[in-house]
Tab-separated table of N, CA and C in Angstrom:
chain	number	residue	atom	x	y	z
A	255	GLY	N	151.670	218.284	-108.679
A	255	GLY	CA	151.883	219.566	-108.049
A	255	GLY	C	152.135	220.707	-109.008
A	256	THR	N	151.814	220.513	-110.294
A	256	THR	CA	152.046	221.590	-111.266
A	256	THR	C	150.778	222.349	-111.610
A	257	LYS	N	149.668	222.017	-110.998
A	257	LYS	CA	148.416	222.757	-111.162
A	257	LYS	C	147.907	223.164	-109.786
A	258	MET	N	147.304	224.348	-109.714
A	258	MET	CA	146.725	224.839	-108.480
A	258	MET	C	145.370	225.451	-108.830
A	259	PHE	N	144.402	225.243	-107.944
A	259	PHE	CA	143.055	225.745	-108.173
A	259	PHE	C	142.625	226.552	-106.960
A	260	ILE	N	142.071	227.725	-107.212
A	260	ILE	CA	141.617	228.624	-106.163
A	260	ILE	C	140.111	228.825	-106.321
A	261	VAL	N	139.374	228.665	-105.222
A	261	VAL	CA	137.939	228.914	-105.237
A	261	VAL	C	137.731	230.382	-104.889
A	262	GLY	N	137.037	231.096	-105.771
A	262	GLY	CA	136.773	232.507	-105.551
A	262	GLY	C	135.326	232.743	-105.187
A	263	GLY	N	135.080	233.080	-103.930
A	263	GLY	CA	133.719	233.299	-103.465
A	263	GLY	C	133.085	234.569	-104.017
A	264	ALA	N	133.904	235.592	-104.278
A	264	ALA	CA	133.348	236.863	-104.759
A	264	ALA	C	132.716	236.717	-106.144
A	265	ASN	N	133.314	235.907	-106.993
A	265	ASN	CA	132.803	235.710	-108.355
A	265	ASN	C	132.194	234.330	-108.572
A	266	ASN	N	132.107	233.526	-107.503
A	266	ASN	CA	131.524	232.180	-107.577
A	266	ASN	C	132.174	231.338	-108.674
A	267	SER	N	133.503	231.345	-108.693
A	267	SER	CA	134.253	230.648	-109.734
A	267	SER	C	135.452	229.934	-109.133
A	268	ILE	N	135.995	229.001	-109.912
A	268	ILE	CA	137.253	228.350	-109.566
A	268	ILE	C	138.264	228.776	-110.632
A	269	TYR	N	139.490	229.062	-110.201
A	269	TYR	CA	140.531	229.597	-111.075
A	269	TYR	C	141.693	228.619	-111.155
A	270	GLN	N	142.286	228.509	-112.349
A	270	GLN	CA	143.348	227.535	-112.605
A	270	GLN	C	144.696	228.233	-112.782
A	271	TYR	N	145.717	227.718	-112.088
A	271	TYR	CA	147.082	228.230	-112.163
A	271	TYR	C	148.032	227.092	-112.512
A	272	SER	N	149.143	227.424	-113.155
A	272	SER	CA	150.210	226.457	-113.411
A	272	SER	C	151.421	226.827	-112.571
A	273	LEU	N	152.116	225.822	-112.083
A	273	LEU	CA	153.350	226.026	-111.325
A	273	LEU	C	154.490	225.425	-112.127
A	274	SER	N	155.481	226.223	-112.484
A	274	SER	CA	156.591	225.704	-113.295
A	274	SER	C	157.465	224.749	-112.489
A	275	THR	N	157.488	224.894	-111.170
A	275	THR	CA	158.153	223.942	-110.287
A	275	THR	C	157.074	223.375	-109.364
A	276	ALA	N	156.932	222.062	-109.379
A	276	ALA	CA	155.865	221.410	-108.618
A	276	ALA	C	155.858	221.848	-107.158
A	277	PHE	N	154.691	222.207	-106.662
A	277	PHE	CA	154.422	222.582	-105.277
A	277	PHE	C	155.142	223.858	-104.824
A	278	ASN	N	155.738	224.606	-105.746
A	278	ASN	CA	156.427	225.845	-105.397
A	278	ASN	C	155.532	227.021	-105.783
A	279	LEU	N	154.861	227.612	-104.787
A	279	LEU	CA	153.897	228.684	-105.051
A	279	LEU	C	154.519	229.906	-105.710
A	280	SER	N	155.801	230.135	-105.502
A	280	SER	CA	156.438	231.309	-106.104
A	280	SER	C	156.558	231.180	-107.623
A	281	THR	N	156.316	229.992	-108.159
A	281	THR	CA	156.394	229.787	-109.619
A	281	THR	C	155.011	229.735	-110.272
A	282	ALA	N	153.970	230.090	-109.514
A	282	ALA	CA	152.591	230.025	-110.021
A	282	ALA	C	152.305	231.155	-110.999
A	283	SER	N	151.568	230.805	-112.053
A	283	SER	CA	151.077	231.820	-112.994
A	283	SER	C	149.639	231.459	-113.367
A	284	TYR	N	148.819	232.511	-113.469
A	284	TYR	CA	147.402	232.312	-113.779
A	284	TYR	C	147.257	231.864	-115.226
A	285	ASP	N	146.496	230.795	-115.463
A	285	ASP	CA	146.298	230.244	-116.810
A	285	ASP	C	145.225	230.986	-117.600
A	286	SER	N	144.629	232.023	-117.022
A	286	SER	CA	143.503	232.739	-117.641
A	286	SER	C	142.340	231.790	-117.906
A	287	VAL	N	142.170	230.834	-117.013
A	287	VAL	CA	141.092	229.857	-117.113
A	287	VAL	C	140.312	229.879	-115.804
A	288	SER	N	138.997	230.050	-115.927
A	288	SER	CA	138.141	229.984	-114.752
A	288	SER	C	136.855	229.260	-115.133
A	289	PHE	N	136.149	228.798	-114.118
A	289	PHE	CA	134.882	228.099	-114.334
A	289	PHE	C	133.893	228.592	-113.297
A	290	SER	N	132.769	229.113	-113.746
A	290	SER	CA	131.746	229.642	-112.848
A	290	SER	C	130.855	228.522	-112.332
A	291	VAL	N	130.592	228.560	-111.029
A	291	VAL	CA	129.670	227.618	-110.405
A	291	VAL	C	128.429	228.357	-109.905
A	292	SER	N	128.243	229.587	-110.372
A	292	SER	CA	127.157	230.440	-109.869
A	292	SER	C	125.767	229.886	-110.171
A	293	SER	N	125.634	229.014	-111.153
A	293	SER	CA	124.323	228.412	-111.424
A	293	SER	C	123.921	227.428	-110.332
A	294	GLN	N	124.902	226.922	-109.570
A	294	GLN	CA	124.608	225.977	-108.506
A	294	GLN	C	124.718	226.620	-107.120
A	295	THR	N	125.676	227.511	-106.912
A	295	THR	CA	125.883	228.065	-105.578
A	295	THR	C	126.397	229.504	-105.636
A	296	ALA	N	125.987	230.272	-104.655
A	296	ALA	CA	126.480	231.641	-104.512
A	296	ALA	C	127.543	231.715	-103.426
A	297	SER	N	127.937	230.561	-102.893
A	297	SER	CA	128.933	230.563	-101.820
A	297	SER	C	129.886	229.374	-101.915
A	298	PRO	N	130.665	229.281	-103.022
A	298	PRO	CA	131.645	228.192	-103.096
A	298	PRO	C	132.779	228.452	-102.106
A	299	ASN	N	133.188	227.421	-101.391
A	299	ASN	CA	134.260	227.639	-100.415
A	299	ASN	C	135.171	226.439	-100.229
A	300	GLY	N	135.139	225.508	-101.129
A	300	GLY	CA	136.032	224.366	-101.071
A	300	GLY	C	135.958	223.584	-102.366
A	301	ALA	N	137.060	222.930	-102.736
A	301	ALA	CA	137.096	222.145	-103.975
A	301	ALA	C	137.969	220.919	-103.778
A	302	SER	N	137.621	219.851	-104.485
A	302	SER	CA	138.412	218.626	-104.469
A	302	SER	C	138.194	217.891	-105.784
A	303	PHE	N	139.260	217.278	-106.305
A	303	PHE	CA	139.183	216.487	-107.536
A	303	PHE	C	139.273	215.003	-107.200
A	304	ASN	N	138.761	214.161	-108.106
A	304	ASN	CA	139.038	212.729	-107.986
A	304	ASN	C	140.476	212.510	-108.467
A	305	ASN	N	140.957	211.265	-108.399
A	305	ASN	CA	142.375	210.998	-108.692
A	305	ASN	C	142.822	211.351	-110.096
A	306	ASP	N	141.967	211.167	-111.098
A	306	ASP	CA	142.395	211.467	-112.466
A	306	ASP	C	141.931	212.839	-112.949
A	307	GLY	N	141.316	213.615	-112.059
A	307	GLY	CA	140.920	214.981	-112.394
A	307	GLY	C	139.714	215.098	-113.294
A	308	THR	N	138.968	214.006	-113.479
A	308	THR	CA	137.791	214.048	-114.356
A	308	THR	C	136.506	214.348	-113.600
A	309	ALA	N	136.607	214.478	-112.285
A	309	ALA	CA	135.465	214.879	-111.465
A	309	ALA	C	135.945	215.943	-110.480
A	310	LEU	N	135.190	217.010	-110.393
A	310	LEU	CA	135.475	218.118	-109.484
A	310	LEU	C	134.285	218.253	-108.543
A	311	PHE	N	134.569	218.392	-107.256
A	311	PHE	CA	133.534	218.544	-106.241
A	311	PHE	C	133.711	219.913	-105.596
A	312	ILE	N	132.642	220.687	-105.559
A	312	ILE	CA	132.666	222.024	-104.973
A	312	ILE	C	131.746	222.042	-103.756
A	313	MET	N	132.262	222.525	-102.631
A	313	MET	CA	131.438	222.728	-101.443
A	313	MET	C	130.823	224.112	-101.572
A	314	GLY	N	129.517	224.158	-101.623
A	314	GLY	CA	128.806	225.430	-101.719
A	314	GLY	C	127.818	225.541	-100.580
A	315	GLY	N	128.157	226.271	-99.546
A	315	GLY	CA	127.293	226.340	-98.372
A	315	GLY	C	127.275	224.993	-97.682
A	316	THR	N	126.158	224.307	-97.742
A	316	THR	CA	126.067	222.967	-97.139
A	316	THR	C	125.941	221.877	-98.199
A	317	VAL	N	126.044	222.232	-99.467
A	317	VAL	CA	125.835	221.262	-100.543
A	317	VAL	C	127.137	221.018	-101.297
A	318	VAL	N	127.410	219.743	-101.580
A	318	VAL	CA	128.545	219.360	-102.418
A	318	VAL	C	127.997	219.154	-103.827
A	319	TYR	N	128.587	219.852	-104.801
A	319	TYR	CA	128.184	219.749	-106.202
A	319	TYR	C	129.269	219.015	-106.979
A	320	LYS	N	128.846	218.160	-107.914
A	320	LYS	CA	129.793	217.396	-108.724
A	320	LYS	C	129.800	217.934	-110.147
A	321	TYR	N	131.011	218.077	-110.703
A	321	TYR	CA	131.211	218.528	-112.080
A	321	TYR	C	132.063	217.500	-112.807
A	322	ALA	N	131.763	217.270	-114.069
A	322	ALA	CA	132.536	216.347	-114.903
A	322	ALA	C	133.498	217.158	-115.763
A	323	LEU	N	134.726	216.679	-115.905
A	323	LEU	CA	135.723	217.307	-116.763
A	323	LEU	C	136.088	216.317	-117.856
A	324	SER	N	135.947	216.711	-119.111
A	324	SER	CA	136.276	215.786	-120.201
A	324	SER	C	137.781	215.606	-120.335
A	325	THR	N	138.564	216.565	-119.872
A	325	THR	CA	140.023	216.450	-119.800
A	325	THR	C	140.414	216.659	-118.347
A	326	GLY	N	141.115	215.692	-117.784
A	326	GLY	CA	141.469	215.746	-116.380
A	326	GLY	C	142.194	217.020	-115.986
A	327	TYR	N	141.764	217.611	-114.886
A	327	TYR	CA	142.346	218.816	-114.288
A	327	TYR	C	142.318	220.040	-115.200
A	328	ASP	N	141.485	220.035	-116.221
A	328	ASP	CA	141.341	221.200	-117.103
A	328	ASP	C	139.935	221.750	-116.904
A	329	ILE	N	139.805	222.798	-116.068
A	329	ILE	CA	138.471	223.279	-115.717
A	329	ILE	C	137.759	223.941	-116.892
A	330	SER	N	138.471	224.220	-117.977
A	330	SER	CA	137.783	224.757	-119.156
A	330	SER	C	136.886	223.700	-119.793
A	331	THR	N	137.062	222.416	-119.405
A	331	THR	CA	136.246	221.330	-119.952
A	331	THR	C	135.176	220.868	-118.956
A	332	ALA	N	134.960	221.637	-117.883
A	332	ALA	CA	134.026	221.242	-116.826
A	332	ALA	C	132.583	221.530	-117.206
A	333	SER	N	131.696	220.666	-116.702
A	333	SER	CA	130.256	220.889	-116.827
A	333	SER	C	129.590	220.282	-115.599
A	334	TYR	N	128.482	220.880	-115.193
A	334	TYR	CA	127.766	220.384	-114.022
A	334	TYR	C	127.220	218.992	-114.315
A	335	ALA	N	127.463	218.060	-113.413
A	335	ALA	CA	127.052	216.668	-113.600
A	335	ALA	C	125.645	216.395	-113.058
A	336	SER	N	124.898	217.441	-112.724
A	336	SER	CA	123.538	217.297	-112.185
A	336	SER	C	123.511	216.364	-110.986
A	337	SER	N	124.528	216.494	-110.131
A	337	SER	CA	124.626	215.633	-108.972
A	337	SER	C	125.054	216.476	-107.776
A	338	SER	N	124.352	216.300	-106.646
A	338	SER	CA	124.704	217.050	-105.456
A	338	SER	C	124.368	216.239	-104.207
A	339	PHE	N	124.948	216.669	-103.086
A	339	PHE	CA	124.729	216.001	-101.806
A	339	PHE	C	124.647	217.077	-100.731
A	340	ASP	N	123.562	217.100	-99.970
A	340	ASP	CA	123.350	218.131	-98.958
A	340	ASP	C	123.823	217.638	-97.591
A	341	THR	N	124.629	218.451	-96.915
A	341	THR	CA	125.185	218.100	-95.608
A	341	THR	C	124.582	218.928	-94.477
A	342	VAL	N	123.486	219.644	-94.746
A	342	VAL	CA	122.916	220.569	-93.760
A	342	VAL	C	122.520	219.880	-92.461
A	343	SER	N	122.165	218.602	-92.507
A	343	SER	CA	121.751	217.925	-91.274
A	343	SER	C	122.923	217.720	-90.308
A	344	GLN	N	124.160	217.836	-90.806
A	344	GLN	CA	125.324	217.717	-89.933
A	344	GLN	C	125.797	219.085	-89.432
A	345	ASP	N	125.817	220.083	-90.320
A	345	ASP	CA	126.346	221.395	-89.949
A	345	ASP	C	125.806	222.419	-90.939
A	346	GLY	N	125.394	223.558	-90.468
A	346	GLY	CA	124.817	224.582	-91.327
A	346	GLY	C	125.824	225.487	-92.000
A	347	ALA	N	127.121	225.238	-91.782
A	347	ALA	CA	128.149	226.114	-92.367
A	347	ALA	C	129.392	225.303	-92.724
A	348	MET	N	129.302	224.503	-93.762
A	348	MET	CA	130.447	223.712	-94.217
A	348	MET	C	131.427	224.619	-94.958
A	349	ILE	N	132.721	224.411	-94.719
A	349	ILE	CA	133.709	225.294	-95.338
A	349	ILE	C	134.756	224.578	-96.187
A	350	ALA	N	134.818	223.257	-96.160
A	350	ALA	CA	135.833	222.553	-96.952
A	350	ALA	C	135.448	221.091	-97.114
A	351	LEU	N	136.076	220.442	-98.104
A	351	LEU	CA	135.866	219.015	-98.307
A	351	LEU	C	137.124	218.381	-98.876
A	352	ALA	N	137.265	217.083	-98.656
A	352	ALA	CA	138.391	216.309	-99.192
A	352	ALA	C	137.951	214.856	-99.276
A	353	PHE	N	138.624	214.099	-100.138
A	353	PHE	CA	138.349	212.673	-100.305
A	353	PHE	C	139.608	211.878	-100.016
A	354	ASN	N	139.438	210.615	-99.585
A	354	ASN	CA	140.603	209.749	-99.463
A	354	ASN	C	141.039	209.319	-100.863
A	355	SER	N	142.152	208.592	-100.954
A	355	SER	CA	142.754	208.300	-102.263
A	355	SER	C	141.888	207.435	-103.170
A	356	ASP	N	141.045	206.564	-102.619
A	356	ASP	CA	140.210	205.734	-103.496
A	356	ASP	C	138.770	206.253	-103.613
A	357	GLY	N	138.481	207.415	-103.030
A	357	GLY	CA	137.172	208.037	-103.171
A	357	GLY	C	136.062	207.404	-102.359
A	358	THR	N	136.404	206.527	-101.427
A	358	THR	CA	135.367	205.861	-100.642
A	358	THR	C	134.983	206.639	-99.390
A	359	LYS	N	135.734	207.666	-99.048
A	359	LYS	CA	135.430	208.512	-97.888
A	359	LYS	C	135.488	209.978	-98.304
A	360	MET	N	134.507	210.750	-97.839
A	360	MET	CA	134.514	212.194	-98.027
A	360	MET	C	134.530	212.825	-96.643
A	361	LEU	N	135.404	213.801	-96.464
A	361	LEU	CA	135.484	214.540	-95.211
A	361	LEU	C	135.056	215.973	-95.469
A	362	THR	N	134.264	216.532	-94.565
A	362	THR	CA	133.876	217.941	-94.640
A	362	THR	C	134.194	218.594	-93.307
A	363	ILE	N	134.404	219.898	-93.349
A	363	ILE	CA	134.652	220.656	-92.129
A	363	ILE	C	133.473	221.581	-91.911
A	364	GLY	N	132.865	221.467	-90.737
A	364	GLY	CA	131.730	222.305	-90.388
A	364	GLY	C	132.151	223.417	-89.454
A	365	GLN	N	131.880	224.642	-89.858
A	365	GLN	CA	132.276	225.799	-89.072
A	365	GLN	C	131.330	226.052	-87.900
A	366	ALA	N	130.061	225.752	-88.053
A	366	ALA	CA	129.095	226.012	-86.982
A	366	ALA	C	129.415	225.202	-85.732
A	367	ALA	N	129.775	223.940	-85.907
A	367	ALA	CA	130.071	223.071	-84.768
A	367	ALA	C	131.572	222.831	-84.573
A	368	ASP	N	132.401	223.461	-85.431
A	368	ASP	CA	133.852	223.238	-85.378
A	368	ASP	C	134.161	221.741	-85.364
A	369	ALA	N	133.641	221.041	-86.373
A	369	ALA	CA	133.792	219.591	-86.413
A	369	ALA	C	134.149	219.123	-87.818
A	370	VAL	N	134.744	217.933	-87.870
A	370	VAL	CA	135.024	217.251	-89.133
A	370	VAL	C	134.031	216.106	-89.245
A	371	TYR	N	133.396	215.987	-90.410
A	371	TYR	CA	132.404	214.942	-90.651
A	371	TYR	C	132.936	213.991	-91.715
A	372	ALA	N	132.777	212.697	-91.484
A	372	ALA	CA	133.221	211.681	-92.432
A	372	ALA	C	132.007	210.989	-93.023
A	373	TYR	N	132.028	210.819	-94.340
A	373	TYR	CA	130.953	210.152	-95.066
A	373	TYR	C	131.550	208.992	-95.838
A	374	THR	N	130.836	207.888	-95.882
A	374	THR	CA	131.221	206.773	-96.738
A	374	THR	C	130.487	206.963	-98.055
A	375	THR	N	131.229	206.980	-99.138
A	375	THR	CA	130.609	207.191	-100.438
A	375	THR	C	130.232	205.861	-101.056
A	376	ILE	N	129.246	205.910	-101.916
A	376	ILE	CA	128.801	204.723	-102.643
A	376	ILE	C	129.717	204.553	-103.839
A	377	GLY	N	130.099	203.338	-104.122
A	377	GLY	CA	130.951	203.085	-105.279
A	377	GLY	C	130.321	203.602	-106.549
A	378	GLY	N	131.118	204.131	-107.414
A	378	GLY	CA	130.619	204.702	-108.655
A	378	GLY	C	130.146	203.659	-109.640
A	379	LEU	N	129.450	204.103	-110.622
A	379	LEU	CA	128.946	203.246	-111.684
A	379	LEU	C	130.051	203.001	-112.694
A	380	THR	N	130.268	201.755	-113.064
A	380	THR	CA	131.203	201.407	-114.112
A	380	THR	C	130.420	200.693	-115.196
A	381	LEU	N	130.544	201.168	-116.407
A	381	LEU	CA	129.788	200.585	-117.512
A	381	LEU	C	130.586	199.480	-118.197
A	382	GLY	N	131.019	198.510	-117.423
A	382	GLY	CA	131.699	197.341	-117.974
A	382	GLY	C	133.073	197.656	-118.534
A	383	THR	N	133.593	196.714	-119.306
A	383	THR	CA	134.893	196.893	-119.939
A	383	THR	C	134.688	196.910	-121.439
A	384	GLY	N	135.704	197.297	-122.166
A	384	GLY	CA	135.569	197.378	-123.614
A	384	GLY	C	135.133	198.762	-124.023
A	385	SER	N	134.394	198.833	-125.116
A	385	SER	CA	133.988	200.154	-125.589
A	385	SER	C	132.574	200.100	-126.150
A	386	PHE	N	131.998	201.279	-126.310
A	386	PHE	CA	130.673	201.424	-126.883
A	386	PHE	C	130.811	201.922	-128.314
A	387	ALA	N	129.816	201.688	-129.126
A	387	ALA	CA	129.813	202.191	-130.496
A	387	ALA	C	129.597	203.698	-130.469
A	388	SER	N	130.159	204.399	-131.452
A	388	SER	CA	129.993	205.853	-131.489
A	388	SER	C	128.518	206.238	-131.612
A	389	ALA	N	127.705	205.376	-132.201
A	389	ALA	CA	126.271	205.653	-132.319
A	389	ALA	C	125.582	205.625	-130.953
A	390	ASP	N	126.205	205.007	-129.944
A	390	ASP	CA	125.619	204.937	-128.609
A	390	ASP	C	125.826	206.227	-127.805
A	391	VAL	N	126.827	207.033	-128.178
A	391	VAL	CA	127.114	208.269	-127.450
A	391	VAL	C	125.902	209.187	-127.525
A	392	GLY	N	125.486	209.689	-126.368
A	392	GLY	CA	124.310	210.545	-126.285
A	392	GLY	C	123.050	209.800	-125.879
A	393	LYS	N	123.112	208.479	-125.893
A	393	LYS	CA	121.949	207.700	-125.480
A	393	LYS	C	121.829	207.704	-123.964
A	394	THR	N	120.633	207.447	-123.488
A	394	THR	CA	120.331	207.445	-122.069
A	394	THR	C	120.317	206.017	-121.552
A	395	ILE	N	120.905	205.839	-120.381
A	395	ILE	CA	120.892	204.561	-119.685
A	395	ILE	C	120.034	204.761	-118.445
A	396	GLU	N	119.036	203.899	-118.244
A	396	GLU	CA	118.199	203.963	-117.055
A	396	GLU	C	118.477	202.720	-116.224
A	397	ALA	N	118.834	202.934	-114.949
A	397	ALA	CA	119.134	201.802	-114.081
A	397	ALA	C	118.846	202.169	-112.639
A	398	ASN	N	118.187	201.275	-111.927
A	398	ASN	CA	117.886	201.478	-110.508
A	398	ASN	C	117.252	202.852	-110.267
A	399	SER	N	116.328	203.232	-111.127
A	399	SER	CA	115.610	204.509	-111.071
A	399	SER	C	116.509	205.714	-111.350
A	400	GLY	N	117.726	205.482	-111.781
A	400	GLY	CA	118.637	206.573	-112.142
A	400	GLY	C	118.728	206.713	-113.647
A	401	VAL	N	119.145	207.889	-114.094
A	401	VAL	CA	119.282	208.143	-115.520
A	401	VAL	C	120.696	208.652	-115.779
A	402	PHE	N	121.361	208.043	-116.764
A	402	PHE	CA	122.731	208.386	-117.125
A	402	PHE	C	122.789	208.603	-118.635
A	403	VAL	N	123.635	209.535	-119.067
A	403	VAL	CA	123.811	209.775	-120.493
A	403	VAL	C	125.238	209.400	-120.854
A	404	LEU	N	125.396	208.503	-121.824
A	404	LEU	CA	126.710	208.077	-122.291
A	404	LEU	C	127.351	209.234	-123.042
A	405	THR	N	128.587	209.638	-122.641
A	405	THR	CA	129.238	210.795	-123.249
A	405	THR	C	130.426	210.439	-124.134
A	406	ALA	N	130.884	209.182	-124.094
A	406	ALA	CA	132.028	208.778	-124.917
A	406	ALA	C	132.012	207.268	-125.102
A	407	THR	N	132.723	206.795	-126.112
A	407	THR	CA	132.752	205.366	-126.407
A	407	THR	C	133.510	204.565	-125.350
A	408	ASP	N	134.270	205.236	-124.466
A	408	ASP	CA	134.994	204.510	-123.415
A	408	ASP	C	134.116	204.207	-122.198
A	409	GLY	N	132.829	204.583	-122.258
A	409	GLY	CA	131.918	204.328	-121.148
A	409	GLY	C	131.747	205.517	-120.222
A	410	SER	N	132.341	206.661	-120.540
A	410	SER	CA	132.139	207.859	-119.728
A	410	SER	C	130.672	208.262	-119.793
A	411	TYR	N	130.178	208.825	-118.715
A	411	TYR	CA	128.763	209.161	-118.641
A	411	TYR	C	128.565	210.368	-117.736
A	412	VAL	N	127.394	210.954	-117.821
A	412	VAL	CA	126.951	212.007	-116.915
A	412	VAL	C	125.682	211.506	-116.248
A	413	GLU	N	125.627	211.624	-114.931
A	413	GLU	CA	124.442	211.215	-114.176
A	413	GLU	C	123.452	212.372	-114.185
A	414	THR	N	122.254	212.136	-114.707
A	414	THR	CA	121.240	213.195	-114.718
A	414	THR	C	120.214	213.017	-113.602
A	415	THR	N	119.997	211.784	-113.173
A	415	THR	CA	119.131	211.489	-112.036
A	415	THR	C	119.821	210.412	-111.211
A	416	ALA	N	119.955	210.642	-109.926
A	416	ALA	CA	120.647	209.683	-109.061
A	416	ALA	C	119.847	208.390	-108.940
A	417	PRO	N	120.535	207.243	-108.996
A	417	PRO	CA	119.834	205.968	-108.826
A	417	PRO	C	119.529	205.701	-107.351
A	418	THR	N	118.619	204.787	-107.096
A	418	THR	CA	118.322	204.385	-105.725
A	418	THR	C	119.447	203.537	-105.155
A	419	SER	N	120.249	202.932	-106.044
A	419	SER	CA	121.371	202.098	-105.633
A	419	SER	C	122.391	202.068	-106.767
A	420	TYR	N	123.663	201.917	-106.392
A	420	TYR	CA	124.715	201.742	-107.391
A	420	TYR	C	125.098	200.269	-107.519
A	421	ALA	N	124.291	199.388	-106.938
A	421	ALA	CA	124.543	197.961	-107.048
A	421	ALA	C	124.473	197.545	-108.517
A	422	GLN	N	125.104	196.432	-108.833
A	422	GLN	CA	125.110	195.962	-110.210
A	422	GLN	C	123.711	195.750	-110.743
A	423	PHE	N	123.568	195.995	-112.016
A	423	PHE	CA	122.305	195.701	-112.681
A	423	PHE	C	122.639	195.084	-114.023
A	424	SER	N	121.767	194.215	-114.482
A	424	SER	CA	122.057	193.516	-115.727
A	424	SER	C	121.149	193.947	-116.865
A	425	ILE	N	120.086	194.647	-116.576
A	425	ILE	CA	119.198	195.080	-117.633
A	425	ILE	C	119.337	196.594	-117.786
A	426	VAL	N	119.609	197.036	-118.980
A	426	VAL	CA	119.765	198.458	-119.241
A	426	VAL	C	118.783	198.836	-120.342
A	427	VAL	N	118.076	199.949	-120.159
A	427	VAL	CA	117.141	200.439	-121.159
A	427	VAL	C	117.791	201.623	-121.846
A	428	TRP	N	117.993	201.529	-123.169
A	428	TRP	CA	118.568	202.613	-123.941
A	428	TRP	C	117.440	203.449	-124.520
A	429	SER	N	117.629	204.747	-124.523
A	429	SER	CA	116.672	205.599	-125.219
A	429	SER	C	117.417	206.732	-125.912
A	430	ILE	N	116.815	207.274	-126.922
A	430	ILE	CA	117.485	208.323	-127.707
A	430	ILE	C	116.900	209.667	-127.333
C-alpha cells in the first residue's frame, strides 16, 4: 500500500505516487515518474499489476495491453510486451480490469452493457528452473508457433508472438 498508480486518459499515461503511510491517500506524493501507453492506446482507463509487479496490464478501449517491468512496481522500467487481448466481442466500452490473486481469472467491467465479464487466463510460460548463461540473453525461443526473447539469466522473457498453446514443450529452437 505504499505505491499508487493513476491512469491519465488526457495524456495516455500512467503516473506513479508514493504513500509514506500505507493506504493513506493524504500521504501521497508524486514520484515524477510516468509511462506513456500512447503507442498502444489513445484511451487508457484501467490498470492492474501481477503479484510481483513485473507485469502491468492496461485496459485501453476494448483491448488489454501487457507491459513488462524489469523492476517490480517501477513504471520507469516498463516496456510494451507485444501482447494484447481484445474484449470487443463482449462489450464495446470496457472501463476497468482486475485479476484474482493467482492470475488465473481476469475481470473486466463493460460500460455499454453495465456488466462484469470473467475470463479464464492461460497459465504463463515458465522456462524451467535454474538459470541461463549470460550469452543466452537476447536469444529467441520459438515454441508452439510463439516467439519469446530471453531478457535475463533467471529465465525472464518478453513474448513477441503469442503461441497457439502454453502447454509444455520439450523442443526449443534458439536463434540469434
